[in-house]
Short mmCIF file of C-alpha atoms in Angstrom, two decimals:
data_model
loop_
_atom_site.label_atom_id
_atom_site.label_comp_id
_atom_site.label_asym_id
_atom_site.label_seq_id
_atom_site.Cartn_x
_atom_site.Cartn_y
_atom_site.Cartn_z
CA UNK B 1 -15.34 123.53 -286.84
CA UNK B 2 -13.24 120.91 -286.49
CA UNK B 3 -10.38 119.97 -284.42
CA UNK B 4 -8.01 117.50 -283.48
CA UNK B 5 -6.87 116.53 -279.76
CA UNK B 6 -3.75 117.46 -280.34
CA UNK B 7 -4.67 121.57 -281.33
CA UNK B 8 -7.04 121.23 -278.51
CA UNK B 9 -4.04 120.22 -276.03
CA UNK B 10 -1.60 123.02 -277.67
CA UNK B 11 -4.57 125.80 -277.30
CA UNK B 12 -4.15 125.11 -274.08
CA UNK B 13 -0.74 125.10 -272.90
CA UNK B 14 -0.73 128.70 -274.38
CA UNK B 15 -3.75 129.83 -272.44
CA UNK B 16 -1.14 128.47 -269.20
CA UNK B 17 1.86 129.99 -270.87
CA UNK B 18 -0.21 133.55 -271.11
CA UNK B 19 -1.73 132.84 -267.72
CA UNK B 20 1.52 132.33 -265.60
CA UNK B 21 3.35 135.45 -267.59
CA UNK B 22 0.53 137.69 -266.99
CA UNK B 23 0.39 136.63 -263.02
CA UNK B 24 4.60 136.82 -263.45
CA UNK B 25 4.27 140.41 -264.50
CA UNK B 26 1.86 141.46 -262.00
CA UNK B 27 3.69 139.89 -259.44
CA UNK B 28 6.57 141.42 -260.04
CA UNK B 29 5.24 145.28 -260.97
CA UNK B 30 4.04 145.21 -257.26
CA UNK B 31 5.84 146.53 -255.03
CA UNK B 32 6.40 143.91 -251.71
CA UNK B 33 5.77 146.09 -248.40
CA UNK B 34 3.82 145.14 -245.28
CA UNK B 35 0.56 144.54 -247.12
CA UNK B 36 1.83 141.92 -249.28
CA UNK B 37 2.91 138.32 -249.21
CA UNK B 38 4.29 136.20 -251.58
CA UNK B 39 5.62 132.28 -250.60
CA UNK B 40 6.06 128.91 -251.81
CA UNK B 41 3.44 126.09 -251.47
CA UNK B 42 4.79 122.47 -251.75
CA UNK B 43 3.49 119.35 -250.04
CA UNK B 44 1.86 115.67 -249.97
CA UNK B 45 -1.78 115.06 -250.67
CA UNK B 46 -3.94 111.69 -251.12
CA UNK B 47 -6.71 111.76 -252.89
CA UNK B 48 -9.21 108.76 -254.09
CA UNK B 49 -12.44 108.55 -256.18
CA UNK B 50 -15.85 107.86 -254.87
CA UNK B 51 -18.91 106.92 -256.99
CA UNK B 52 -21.47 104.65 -257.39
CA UNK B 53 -21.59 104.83 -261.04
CA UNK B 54 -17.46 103.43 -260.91
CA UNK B 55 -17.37 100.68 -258.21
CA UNK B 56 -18.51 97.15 -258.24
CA UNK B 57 -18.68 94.02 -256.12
CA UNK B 58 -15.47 92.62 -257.36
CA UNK B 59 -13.00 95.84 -256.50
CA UNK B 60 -12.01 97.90 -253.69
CA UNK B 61 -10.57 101.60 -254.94
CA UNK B 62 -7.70 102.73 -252.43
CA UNK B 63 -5.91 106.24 -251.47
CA UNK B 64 -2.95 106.96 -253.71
CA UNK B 65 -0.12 109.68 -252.73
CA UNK B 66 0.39 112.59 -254.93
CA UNK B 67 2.11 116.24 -254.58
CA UNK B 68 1.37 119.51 -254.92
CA UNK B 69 3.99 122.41 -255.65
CA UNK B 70 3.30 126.24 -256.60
CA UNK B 71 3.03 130.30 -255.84
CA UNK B 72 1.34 132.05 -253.24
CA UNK B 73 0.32 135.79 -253.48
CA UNK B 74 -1.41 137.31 -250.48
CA UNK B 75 -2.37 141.05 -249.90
CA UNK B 76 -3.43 142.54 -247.24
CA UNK B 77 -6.14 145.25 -247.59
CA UNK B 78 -5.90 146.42 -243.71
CA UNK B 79 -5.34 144.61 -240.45
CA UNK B 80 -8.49 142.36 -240.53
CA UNK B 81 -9.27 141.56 -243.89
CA UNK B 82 -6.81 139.94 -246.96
CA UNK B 83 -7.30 138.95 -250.61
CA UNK B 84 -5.08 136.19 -252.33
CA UNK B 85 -4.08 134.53 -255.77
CA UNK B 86 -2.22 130.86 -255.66
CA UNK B 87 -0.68 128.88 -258.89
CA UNK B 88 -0.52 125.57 -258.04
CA UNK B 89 0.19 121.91 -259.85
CA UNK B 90 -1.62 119.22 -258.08
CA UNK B 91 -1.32 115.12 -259.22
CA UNK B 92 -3.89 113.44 -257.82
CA UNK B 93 -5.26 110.03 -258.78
CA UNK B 94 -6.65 106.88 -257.41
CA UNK B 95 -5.45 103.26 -257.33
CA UNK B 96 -7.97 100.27 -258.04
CA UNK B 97 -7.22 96.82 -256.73
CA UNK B 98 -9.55 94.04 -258.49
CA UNK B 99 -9.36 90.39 -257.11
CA UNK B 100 -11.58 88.51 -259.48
CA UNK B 101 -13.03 85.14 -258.34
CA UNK B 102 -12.51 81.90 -260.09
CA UNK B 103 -16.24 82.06 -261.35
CA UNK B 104 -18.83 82.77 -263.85
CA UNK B 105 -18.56 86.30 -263.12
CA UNK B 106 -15.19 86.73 -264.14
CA UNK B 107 -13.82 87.36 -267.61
CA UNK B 108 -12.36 83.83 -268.91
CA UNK B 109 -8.23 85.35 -268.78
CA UNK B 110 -8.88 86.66 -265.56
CA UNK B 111 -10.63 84.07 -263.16
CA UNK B 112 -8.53 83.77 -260.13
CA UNK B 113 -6.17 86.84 -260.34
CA UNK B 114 -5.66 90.29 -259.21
CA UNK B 115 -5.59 93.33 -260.66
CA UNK B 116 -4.21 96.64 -259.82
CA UNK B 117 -4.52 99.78 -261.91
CA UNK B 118 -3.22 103.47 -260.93
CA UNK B 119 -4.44 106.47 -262.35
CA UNK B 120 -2.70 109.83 -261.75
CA UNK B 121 -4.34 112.95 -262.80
CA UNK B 122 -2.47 116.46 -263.37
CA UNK B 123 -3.93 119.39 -262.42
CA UNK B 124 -2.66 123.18 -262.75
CA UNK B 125 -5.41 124.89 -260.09
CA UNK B 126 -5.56 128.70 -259.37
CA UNK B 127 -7.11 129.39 -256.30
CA UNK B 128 -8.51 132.73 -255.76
CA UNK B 129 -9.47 133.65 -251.90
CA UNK B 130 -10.47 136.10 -249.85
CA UNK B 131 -9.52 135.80 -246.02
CA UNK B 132 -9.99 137.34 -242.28
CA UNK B 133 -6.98 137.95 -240.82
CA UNK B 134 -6.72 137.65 -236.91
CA UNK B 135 -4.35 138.64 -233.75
CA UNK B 136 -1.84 141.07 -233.57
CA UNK B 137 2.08 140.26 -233.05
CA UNK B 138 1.42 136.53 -233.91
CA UNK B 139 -1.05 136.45 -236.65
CA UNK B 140 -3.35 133.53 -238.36
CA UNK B 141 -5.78 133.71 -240.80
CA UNK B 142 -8.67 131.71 -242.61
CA UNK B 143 -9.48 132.03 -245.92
CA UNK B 144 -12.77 130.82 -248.25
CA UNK B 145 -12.71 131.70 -251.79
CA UNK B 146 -13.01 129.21 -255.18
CA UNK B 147 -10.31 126.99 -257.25
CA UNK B 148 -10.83 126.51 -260.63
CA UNK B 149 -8.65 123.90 -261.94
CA UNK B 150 -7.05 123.05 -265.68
CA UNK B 151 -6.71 119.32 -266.38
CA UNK B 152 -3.35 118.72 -268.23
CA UNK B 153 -2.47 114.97 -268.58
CA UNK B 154 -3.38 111.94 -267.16
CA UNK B 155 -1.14 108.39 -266.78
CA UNK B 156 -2.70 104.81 -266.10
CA UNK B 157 -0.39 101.65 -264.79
CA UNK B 158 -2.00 98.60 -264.85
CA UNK B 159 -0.92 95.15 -263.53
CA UNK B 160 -3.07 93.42 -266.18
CA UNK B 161 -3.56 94.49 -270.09
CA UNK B 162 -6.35 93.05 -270.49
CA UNK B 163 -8.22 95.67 -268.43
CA UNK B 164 -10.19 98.40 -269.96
CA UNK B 165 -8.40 101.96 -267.96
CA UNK B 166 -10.01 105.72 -268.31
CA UNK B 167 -8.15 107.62 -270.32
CA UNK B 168 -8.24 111.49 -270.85
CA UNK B 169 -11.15 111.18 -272.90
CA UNK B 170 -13.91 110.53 -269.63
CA UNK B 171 -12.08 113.42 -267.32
CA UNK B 172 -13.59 116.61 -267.78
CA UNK B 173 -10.94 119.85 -268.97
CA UNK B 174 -11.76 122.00 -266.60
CA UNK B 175 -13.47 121.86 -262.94
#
């Protein structure tokens, strides 16, 4: 079987379309008492890449700032213990900063410049947790469950064309 990127991309953006109606429905058939929560998650993350495999002795790969924004879905099942659903879009990415000497080592357009390339990375993650709920008129909780996450597009800037950038094609689908 064959396919092109393209289908591949539009297969799935309905599998999210399908996804966030059938967590819209069920969200919306239950009925909110004391057992169940529902809020909005927004904030500021940074995120970077580590490796050995991506890194060399020529480039240094810094923090870059991203967001997240989405649902949250708690219930509780009695007073100590909770379950939870969260829809979430993360961007995340990395920034690279190359200086690359006036030497051998350096491609011939580049010797003696700098080069910066950002990556950002979009994410739609669905975090699915179970948590133990503690105290009594002021509550916290902690929660431990798993987040499988949906890759949906990824953007490069670069300071230099004549660097080689990943592109969608090395970043796995889904983690």
């Amino acid at each position: 079987v064959v396919c092109n990127l393209n289908e591949a991309k539009n297969f799935q953006k309905e599998k999210m379309k399908n996804l966030l109606l059938i967590l819209t429905v069920l969200i919306t058939l239950s009925g909110f008492g004391q057992n169940q929560f529902i809020g909005v998650k927004s904030g500021l993350n940074w995120s970077t890449l580590r490796s050995n495999n991506f890194t060399s002795d020529l480039g240094e790969v810094n923090y870059r700032s991203g967001f997240h924004l989405g649902l949250s879905y708690d219930y509780r099942v009695n007073n100590k213990f909770s379950l939870g659903v969260d829809l979430i879009y993360f961007n995340k990415g990395f920034i690279e900063r190359t200086e690359f000497p006036n030497d051998f080592r350096s491609p011939a357009g580049l010797r003696g410049t700098t080069s910066t390339i950002e990556y950002s990375y979009d994410y739609f993650s669905i975090p699915i947790k179970g948590g133990v709920v503690f105290g009594n008129k002021l509550s916290g909780y902690s929660n431990l469950g798993i987040i499988p996450s949906l890759f949906i597009n990824s953007e490069t800037e670069t300071s230099s064309a004549s660097i080689s950038i990943i592109g969608e094609d090395e970043v796995r689908p889904f983690d």
